[in-house]
Amino acid sequence: CTNMGDELFHDLPLGESVETAPGVAVERRSFLTTTAVLFAAAGLPGLARARRLDPRRDVFDFDDFLREALPVAKQFVADTTYAGQARYLHALAALAVLLEDVPQPEMTSKGNGTFIGANEGGDPFNVLHWRMEPGSKIGAHPHIYGNVVTLGLAGEARISNYEMVGARDFDTKEAFVVRRTVEQWLTPGAINLVNLERGYMHGFDAGASGARGLDITTRIREKRPSPSLALDKPRNADQGLFEAHWSV
């Protein structure tokens, strides 16, 4: 339910405080401000543009993103544990969500209504720019050497993440079981994360309006060919388990 205090808070300008009860003051803070404070506390360089940004009227463009994100990425990329990757990916995602759009580069058709290009990235990540025609698919596949922040820019696509149950084996010829860890609609401003320790496979199904977005990819392991995931049949629908095999 909504009360007068809720309405007063939502009408409060960012960064200003109001006394809601004797001795109790509330300050409205944006997600961006909170994130910038956390980064500053961690001793990270950069974020000057992000700290000044007023999301009500300012534009955060791709050059701003690179300027802010590259120092953060260099600070966090060395820790490749699950927790280290999670911190790295969420730090990049906190800046990527500020992007309303990114110029489309020249794109190459990958067949079946999907197209891929690249925006200028840097060290340590690269930025793939993809587009999907309505109803097209990008089959589920594992990320073996690079983790990913996926950002939706236009349209919508259903994205699903999977991981193998038990020990990972990307070369096995035998059937195995996977768990679906995430199923979401990727819309403009939405984020999907691929950590090489959890939910490291993903696939896309474009909606009726097609879809476009970015894959901010960071290689942290030796590069090698990646197979495609083929789902055979559900093993336990309630637990998101499926029988599967690798398809070349």
mmCIF file of C-alpha atoms in Angstrom:
data_model
loop_
_atom_site.group_PDB
_atom_site.id
_atom_site.type_symbol
_atom_site.label_atom_id
_atom_site.label_comp_id
_atom_site.label_asym_id
_atom_site.label_seq_id
_atom_site.Cartn_x
_atom_site.Cartn_y
_atom_site.Cartn_z
ATOM 1 C CA CYS A 1 0.000 0.000 0.000
ATOM 2 C CA THR A 2 1.034 3.645 -0.437
ATOM 3 C CA ASN A 3 0.891 6.226 2.327
ATOM 4 C CA MET A 4 1.691 9.913 2.489
ATOM 5 C CA GLY A 5 5.263 9.138 3.507
ATOM 6 C CA ASP A 6 5.755 7.031 0.372
ATOM 7 C CA GLU A 7 4.418 9.831 -1.847
ATOM 8 C CA LEU A 8 6.650 12.389 -0.114
ATOM 9 C CA PHE A 9 9.701 10.161 -0.647
ATOM 10 C CA HIS A 10 9.006 9.600 -4.359
ATOM 11 C CA ASP A 11 8.527 13.363 -4.903
ATOM 12 C CA LEU A 12 11.787 14.143 -3.110
ATOM 13 C CA PRO A 13 14.592 15.322 -5.435
ATOM 14 C CA LEU A 14 17.601 13.028 -5.644
ATOM 15 C CA GLY A 15 20.200 13.752 -2.986
ATOM 16 C CA GLU A 16 17.853 15.719 -0.706
ATOM 17 C CA SER A 17 16.540 14.576 2.672
ATOM 18 C CA VAL A 18 13.303 15.058 4.580
ATOM 19 C CA GLU A 19 12.345 14.436 8.232
ATOM 20 C CA THR A 20 9.631 11.756 8.205
ATOM 21 C CA ALA A 21 9.359 11.492 11.997
ATOM 22 C CA PRO A 22 10.972 13.304 14.909
ATOM 23 C CA GLY A 23 14.673 12.584 14.658
ATOM 24 C CA VAL A 24 14.292 10.376 11.522
ATOM 25 C CA ALA A 25 15.598 11.740 8.218
ATOM 26 C CA VAL A 26 15.356 9.986 4.839
ATOM 27 C CA GLU A 27 17.523 10.814 1.833
ATOM 28 C CA ARG A 28 16.566 9.716 -1.656
ATOM 29 C CA ARG A 29 19.541 8.072 -3.360
ATOM 30 C CA SER A 30 19.731 6.731 -6.895
ATOM 31 C CA PHE A 31 21.129 3.273 -7.683
ATOM 32 C CA LEU A 32 23.888 4.998 -9.632
ATOM 33 C CA THR A 33 24.887 7.183 -6.672
ATOM 34 C CA THR A 34 24.992 4.191 -4.357
ATOM 35 C CA THR A 35 27.074 2.220 -6.862
ATOM 36 C CA ALA A 36 29.511 5.102 -7.316
ATOM 37 C CA VAL A 37 29.950 5.388 -3.545
ATOM 38 C CA LEU A 38 30.672 1.661 -3.286
ATOM 39 C CA PHE A 39 33.231 1.831 -6.095
ATOM 40 C CA ALA A 40 34.867 4.854 -4.487
ATOM 41 C CA ALA A 41 35.071 3.028 -1.176
ATOM 42 C CA ALA A 42 36.844 0.176 -2.946
ATOM 43 C CA GLY A 43 39.504 2.619 -4.137
ATOM 44 C CA LEU A 44 38.572 2.294 -7.826
ATOM 45 C CA PRO A 45 39.757 4.943 -10.265
ATOM 46 C CA GLY A 46 37.445 6.593 -12.755
ATOM 47 C CA LEU A 47 33.670 6.964 -12.347
ATOM 48 C CA ALA A 48 33.961 10.754 -12.533
ATOM 49 C CA ARG A 49 31.268 10.961 -15.210
ATOM 50 C CA ALA A 50 29.027 8.447 -13.409
ATOM 51 C CA ARG A 51 29.216 10.427 -10.169
ATOM 52 C CA ARG A 52 28.025 13.602 -11.918
ATOM 53 C CA LEU A 53 25.287 11.917 -13.940
ATOM 54 C CA ASP A 54 21.721 13.030 -13.326
ATOM 55 C CA PRO A 55 19.630 10.204 -14.875
ATOM 56 C CA ARG A 56 16.658 12.568 -15.269
ATOM 57 C CA ARG A 57 18.334 14.633 -17.983
ATOM 58 C CA ASP A 58 21.914 13.520 -18.718
ATOM 59 C CA VAL A 59 23.031 11.056 -21.395
ATOM 60 C CA PHE A 60 25.602 8.366 -20.665
ATOM 61 C CA ASP A 61 27.033 7.335 -24.029
ATOM 62 C CA PHE A 62 29.326 4.515 -25.118
ATOM 63 C CA ASP A 63 32.468 6.638 -24.768
ATOM 64 C CA ASP A 64 31.429 7.400 -21.187
ATOM 65 C CA PHE A 65 30.914 3.687 -20.592
ATOM 66 C CA LEU A 66 34.411 2.801 -21.821
ATOM 67 C CA ARG A 67 35.984 5.622 -19.848
ATOM 68 C CA GLU A 68 34.348 4.446 -16.635
ATOM 69 C CA ALA A 69 34.272 0.676 -17.180
ATOM 70 C CA LEU A 70 37.845 -0.014 -18.276
ATOM 71 C CA PRO A 71 39.499 1.011 -14.975
ATOM 72 C CA VAL A 72 36.878 -0.973 -13.044
ATOM 73 C CA ALA A 73 37.428 -4.035 -15.244
ATOM 74 C CA LYS A 74 41.202 -3.875 -14.848
ATOM 75 C CA GLN A 75 40.802 -3.634 -11.083
ATOM 76 C CA PHE A 76 38.534 -6.711 -10.767
ATOM 77 C CA VAL A 77 39.449 -9.045 -13.638
ATOM 78 C CA ALA A 78 42.309 -10.881 -11.929
ATOM 79 C CA ASP A 79 40.039 -12.732 -9.481
ATOM 80 C CA THR A 80 38.590 -15.563 -11.593
ATOM 81 C CA THR A 81 36.837 -17.416 -8.766
ATOM 82 C CA TYR A 82 33.058 -17.570 -8.843
ATOM 83 C CA ALA A 83 32.806 -14.686 -6.375
ATOM 84 C CA GLY A 84 35.484 -12.695 -8.205
ATOM 85 C CA GLN A 85 33.727 -13.094 -11.540
ATOM 86 C CA ALA A 86 30.391 -12.182 -9.949
ATOM 87 C CA ARG A 87 31.864 -8.964 -8.573
ATOM 88 C CA TYR A 88 33.475 -8.168 -11.939
ATOM 89 C CA LEU A 89 30.297 -8.840 -13.935
ATOM 90 C CA HIS A 90 28.043 -6.885 -11.597
ATOM 91 C CA ALA A 91 30.447 -3.929 -11.632
ATOM 92 C CA LEU A 92 30.338 -3.776 -15.437
ATOM 93 C CA ALA A 93 26.565 -4.337 -15.442
ATOM 94 C CA ALA A 94 26.063 -1.390 -13.074
ATOM 95 C CA LEU A 95 27.569 0.877 -15.745
ATOM 96 C CA ALA A 96 26.140 -0.896 -18.805
ATOM 97 C CA VAL A 97 22.546 -0.338 -17.642
ATOM 98 C CA LEU A 98 23.109 3.421 -18.020
ATOM 99 C CA LEU A 99 23.396 3.006 -21.800
ATOM 100 C CA GLU A 100 20.162 3.777 -23.631
ATOM 101 C CA ASP A 101 21.626 2.781 -26.994
ATOM 102 C CA VAL A 102 24.946 2.181 -28.737
ATOM 103 C CA PRO A 103 25.781 2.980 -32.400
ATOM 104 C CA GLN A 104 25.347 -0.070 -34.600
ATOM 105 C CA PRO A 105 28.584 -1.185 -36.268
ATOM 106 C CA GLU A 106 28.817 -2.965 -39.599
ATOM 107 C CA MET A 107 27.314 -6.395 -39.056
ATOM 108 C CA THR A 108 27.841 -9.790 -40.649
ATOM 109 C CA SER A 109 25.022 -12.254 -41.166
ATOM 110 C CA LYS A 110 25.422 -15.460 -39.180
ATOM 111 C CA GLY A 111 22.459 -17.041 -40.980
ATOM 112 C CA ASN A 112 18.937 -17.748 -39.761
ATOM 113 C CA GLY A 113 18.177 -14.077 -39.175
ATOM 114 C CA THR A 114 21.046 -13.283 -36.791
ATOM 115 C CA PHE A 115 23.776 -10.675 -37.276
ATOM 116 C CA ILE A 116 26.966 -9.850 -35.378
ATOM 117 C CA GLY A 117 29.356 -6.896 -35.271
ATOM 118 C CA ALA A 118 31.673 -5.249 -32.757
ATOM 119 C CA ASN A 119 31.950 -1.909 -31.023
ATOM 120 C CA GLU A 120 35.307 -0.640 -29.846
ATOM 121 C CA GLY A 121 36.213 -2.306 -26.584
ATOM 122 C CA GLY A 122 39.542 -2.442 -24.872
ATOM 123 C CA ASP A 123 41.599 -4.238 -22.275
ATOM 124 C CA PRO A 124 40.321 -6.548 -20.818
ATOM 125 C CA PHE A 125 36.935 -6.924 -22.565
ATOM 126 C CA ASN A 126 35.516 -6.739 -26.081
ATOM 127 C CA VAL A 127 32.008 -5.635 -27.033
ATOM 128 C CA LEU A 128 29.997 -7.713 -29.501
ATOM 129 C CA HIS A 129 26.903 -6.053 -30.971
ATOM 130 C CA TRP A 130 24.219 -8.490 -32.123
ATOM 131 C CA ARG A 131 20.863 -8.230 -33.850
ATOM 132 C CA MET A 132 18.127 -10.850 -34.276
ATOM 133 C CA GLU A 133 15.211 -10.755 -36.683
ATOM 134 C CA PRO A 134 11.736 -11.605 -35.332
ATOM 135 C CA GLY A 135 11.451 -15.278 -34.410
ATOM 136 C CA SER A 136 15.149 -16.037 -34.969
ATOM 137 C CA LYS A 137 17.230 -18.117 -32.576
ATOM 138 C CA ILE A 138 20.754 -18.310 -31.220
ATOM 139 C CA GLY A 139 21.150 -21.877 -30.017
ATOM 140 C CA ALA A 140 22.255 -22.585 -26.467
ATOM 141 C CA HIS A 141 26.029 -22.901 -26.177
ATOM 142 C CA PRO A 142 28.590 -22.975 -23.349
ATOM 143 C CA HIS A 143 30.996 -20.155 -22.616
ATOM 144 C CA ILE A 144 34.228 -21.971 -21.853
ATOM 145 C CA TYR A 145 36.838 -19.217 -21.872
ATOM 146 C CA GLY A 146 35.021 -15.871 -21.569
ATOM 147 C CA ASN A 147 32.408 -14.532 -19.158
ATOM 148 C CA VAL A 148 29.708 -12.160 -20.404
ATOM 149 C CA VAL A 149 27.511 -9.216 -19.507
ATOM 150 C CA THR A 150 24.606 -9.238 -21.973
ATOM 151 C CA LEU A 151 22.661 -5.961 -22.283
ATOM 152 C CA GLY A 152 19.363 -5.597 -24.113
ATOM 153 C CA LEU A 153 19.192 -2.488 -26.340
ATOM 154 C CA ALA A 154 16.062 -2.942 -28.467
ATOM 155 C CA GLY A 155 13.208 -5.384 -28.959
ATOM 156 C CA GLU A 156 12.946 -8.478 -26.827
ATOM 157 C CA ALA A 157 14.418 -11.963 -26.660
ATOM 158 C CA ARG A 158 13.843 -14.847 -24.305
ATOM 159 C CA ILE A 159 17.193 -15.888 -22.888
ATOM 160 C CA SER A 160 17.862 -19.095 -20.972
ATOM 161 C CA ASN A 161 20.965 -20.092 -19.015
ATOM 162 C CA TYR A 162 22.034 -23.660 -18.218
ATOM 163 C CA GLU A 163 24.820 -25.481 -16.410
ATOM 164 C CA MET A 164 25.846 -29.138 -16.338
ATOM 165 C CA VAL A 165 24.840 -31.162 -13.281
ATOM 166 C CA GLY A 166 27.978 -32.673 -11.773
ATOM 167 C CA ALA A 167 31.437 -32.380 -13.300
ATOM 168 C CA ARG A 168 31.734 -30.298 -16.481
ATOM 169 C CA ASP A 169 32.905 -32.135 -19.583
ATOM 170 C CA PHE A 170 32.740 -30.207 -22.847
ATOM 171 C CA ASP A 171 34.146 -33.133 -24.871
ATOM 172 C CA THR A 172 31.958 -36.017 -23.752
ATOM 173 C CA LYS A 173 30.079 -38.012 -26.377
ATOM 174 C CA GLU A 174 27.662 -39.317 -23.757
ATOM 175 C CA ALA A 175 24.339 -37.828 -22.712
ATOM 176 C CA PHE A 176 24.302 -35.689 -19.566
ATOM 177 C CA VAL A 177 21.930 -33.632 -17.429
ATOM 178 C CA VAL A 178 21.748 -29.831 -17.354
ATOM 179 C CA ARG A 179 19.853 -27.463 -15.094
ATOM 180 C CA ARG A 180 18.173 -24.328 -16.411
ATOM 181 C CA THR A 181 19.325 -21.641 -13.990
ATOM 182 C CA VAL A 182 17.754 -18.554 -15.613
ATOM 183 C CA GLU A 183 14.857 -17.894 -17.983
ATOM 184 C CA GLN A 184 14.034 -14.250 -18.664
ATOM 185 C CA TRP A 185 12.886 -11.778 -21.280
ATOM 186 C CA LEU A 186 15.793 -9.573 -22.286
ATOM 187 C CA THR A 187 14.303 -6.135 -22.978
ATOM 188 C CA PRO A 188 15.973 -2.704 -23.328
ATOM 189 C CA GLY A 189 18.089 -2.067 -20.238
ATOM 190 C CA ALA A 190 17.830 -5.658 -18.964
ATOM 191 C CA ILE A 191 20.964 -7.598 -18.061
ATOM 192 C CA ASN A 192 21.921 -11.279 -18.232
ATOM 193 C CA LEU A 193 25.210 -12.530 -16.762
ATOM 194 C CA VAL A 194 27.321 -15.533 -17.771
ATOM 195 C CA ASN A 195 29.758 -16.581 -15.046
ATOM 196 C CA LEU A 196 32.103 -19.386 -16.121
ATOM 197 C CA GLU A 197 31.331 -21.203 -12.867
ATOM 198 C CA ARG A 198 27.511 -20.900 -12.865
ATOM 199 C CA GLY A 199 24.905 -20.649 -15.629
ATOM 200 C CA TYR A 200 27.698 -20.666 -18.216
ATOM 201 C CA MET A 201 25.511 -21.724 -21.172
ATOM 202 C CA HIS A 202 22.946 -19.443 -22.785
ATOM 203 C CA GLY A 203 20.662 -19.289 -25.816
ATOM 204 C CA PHE A 204 18.292 -16.689 -27.277
ATOM 205 C CA ASP A 205 14.847 -16.726 -28.915
ATOM 206 C CA ALA A 206 13.870 -13.377 -30.449
ATOM 207 C CA GLY A 207 10.350 -12.088 -29.894
ATOM 208 C CA ALA A 208 7.883 -10.692 -32.422
ATOM 209 C CA SER A 209 9.792 -7.397 -32.755
ATOM 210 C CA GLY A 210 13.253 -8.961 -32.987
ATOM 211 C CA ALA A 211 16.039 -7.975 -30.627
ATOM 212 C CA ARG A 212 19.362 -6.157 -30.443
ATOM 213 C CA GLY A 213 21.963 -5.974 -27.709
ATOM 214 C CA LEU A 214 25.560 -6.194 -26.536
ATOM 215 C CA ASP A 215 27.713 -9.029 -25.233
ATOM 216 C CA ILE A 216 30.525 -7.537 -23.143
ATOM 217 C CA THR A 217 32.895 -10.508 -23.157
ATOM 218 C CA THR A 218 36.072 -11.008 -21.147
ATOM 219 C CA ARG A 219 38.430 -13.898 -21.888
ATOM 220 C CA ILE A 220 39.870 -15.290 -18.679
ATOM 221 C CA ARG A 221 40.756 -18.820 -19.825
ATOM 222 C CA GLU A 222 42.486 -20.358 -22.827
ATOM 223 C CA LYS A 223 40.395 -20.056 -25.956
ATOM 224 C CA ARG A 224 39.063 -23.288 -27.462
ATOM 225 C CA PRO A 225 36.166 -24.395 -29.712
ATOM 226 C CA SER A 226 32.757 -24.484 -28.089
ATOM 227 C CA PRO A 227 30.093 -27.117 -28.870
ATOM 228 C CA SER A 228 26.353 -26.485 -29.089
ATOM 229 C CA LEU A 229 23.910 -27.679 -26.453
ATOM 230 C CA ALA A 230 21.068 -29.940 -27.611
ATOM 231 C CA LEU A 231 18.239 -30.514 -25.145
ATOM 232 C CA ASP A 232 16.699 -33.971 -25.493
ATOM 233 C CA LYS A 233 13.839 -34.179 -22.987
ATOM 234 C CA PRO A 234 12.921 -32.956 -19.510
ATOM 235 C CA ARG A 235 14.313 -34.993 -16.623
ATOM 236 C CA ASN A 236 12.495 -33.093 -13.860
ATOM 237 C CA ALA A 237 10.550 -30.021 -14.967
ATOM 238 C CA ASP A 238 9.988 -28.783 -11.404
ATOM 239 C CA GLN A 239 13.750 -28.640 -10.838
ATOM 240 C CA GLY A 240 14.560 -27.326 -14.332
ATOM 241 C CA LEU A 241 16.493 -30.486 -15.249
ATOM 242 C CA PHE A 242 16.902 -31.709 -18.834
ATOM 243 C CA GLU A 243 18.685 -34.579 -20.538
ATOM 244 C CA ALA A 244 21.070 -33.216 -23.164
ATOM 245 C CA HIS A 245 24.052 -33.871 -25.393
ATOM 246 C CA TRP A 246 26.674 -31.853 -27.285
ATOM 247 C CA SER A 247 25.975 -31.137 -30.933
ATOM 248 C CA VAL A 248 28.788 -30.066 -33.262
#
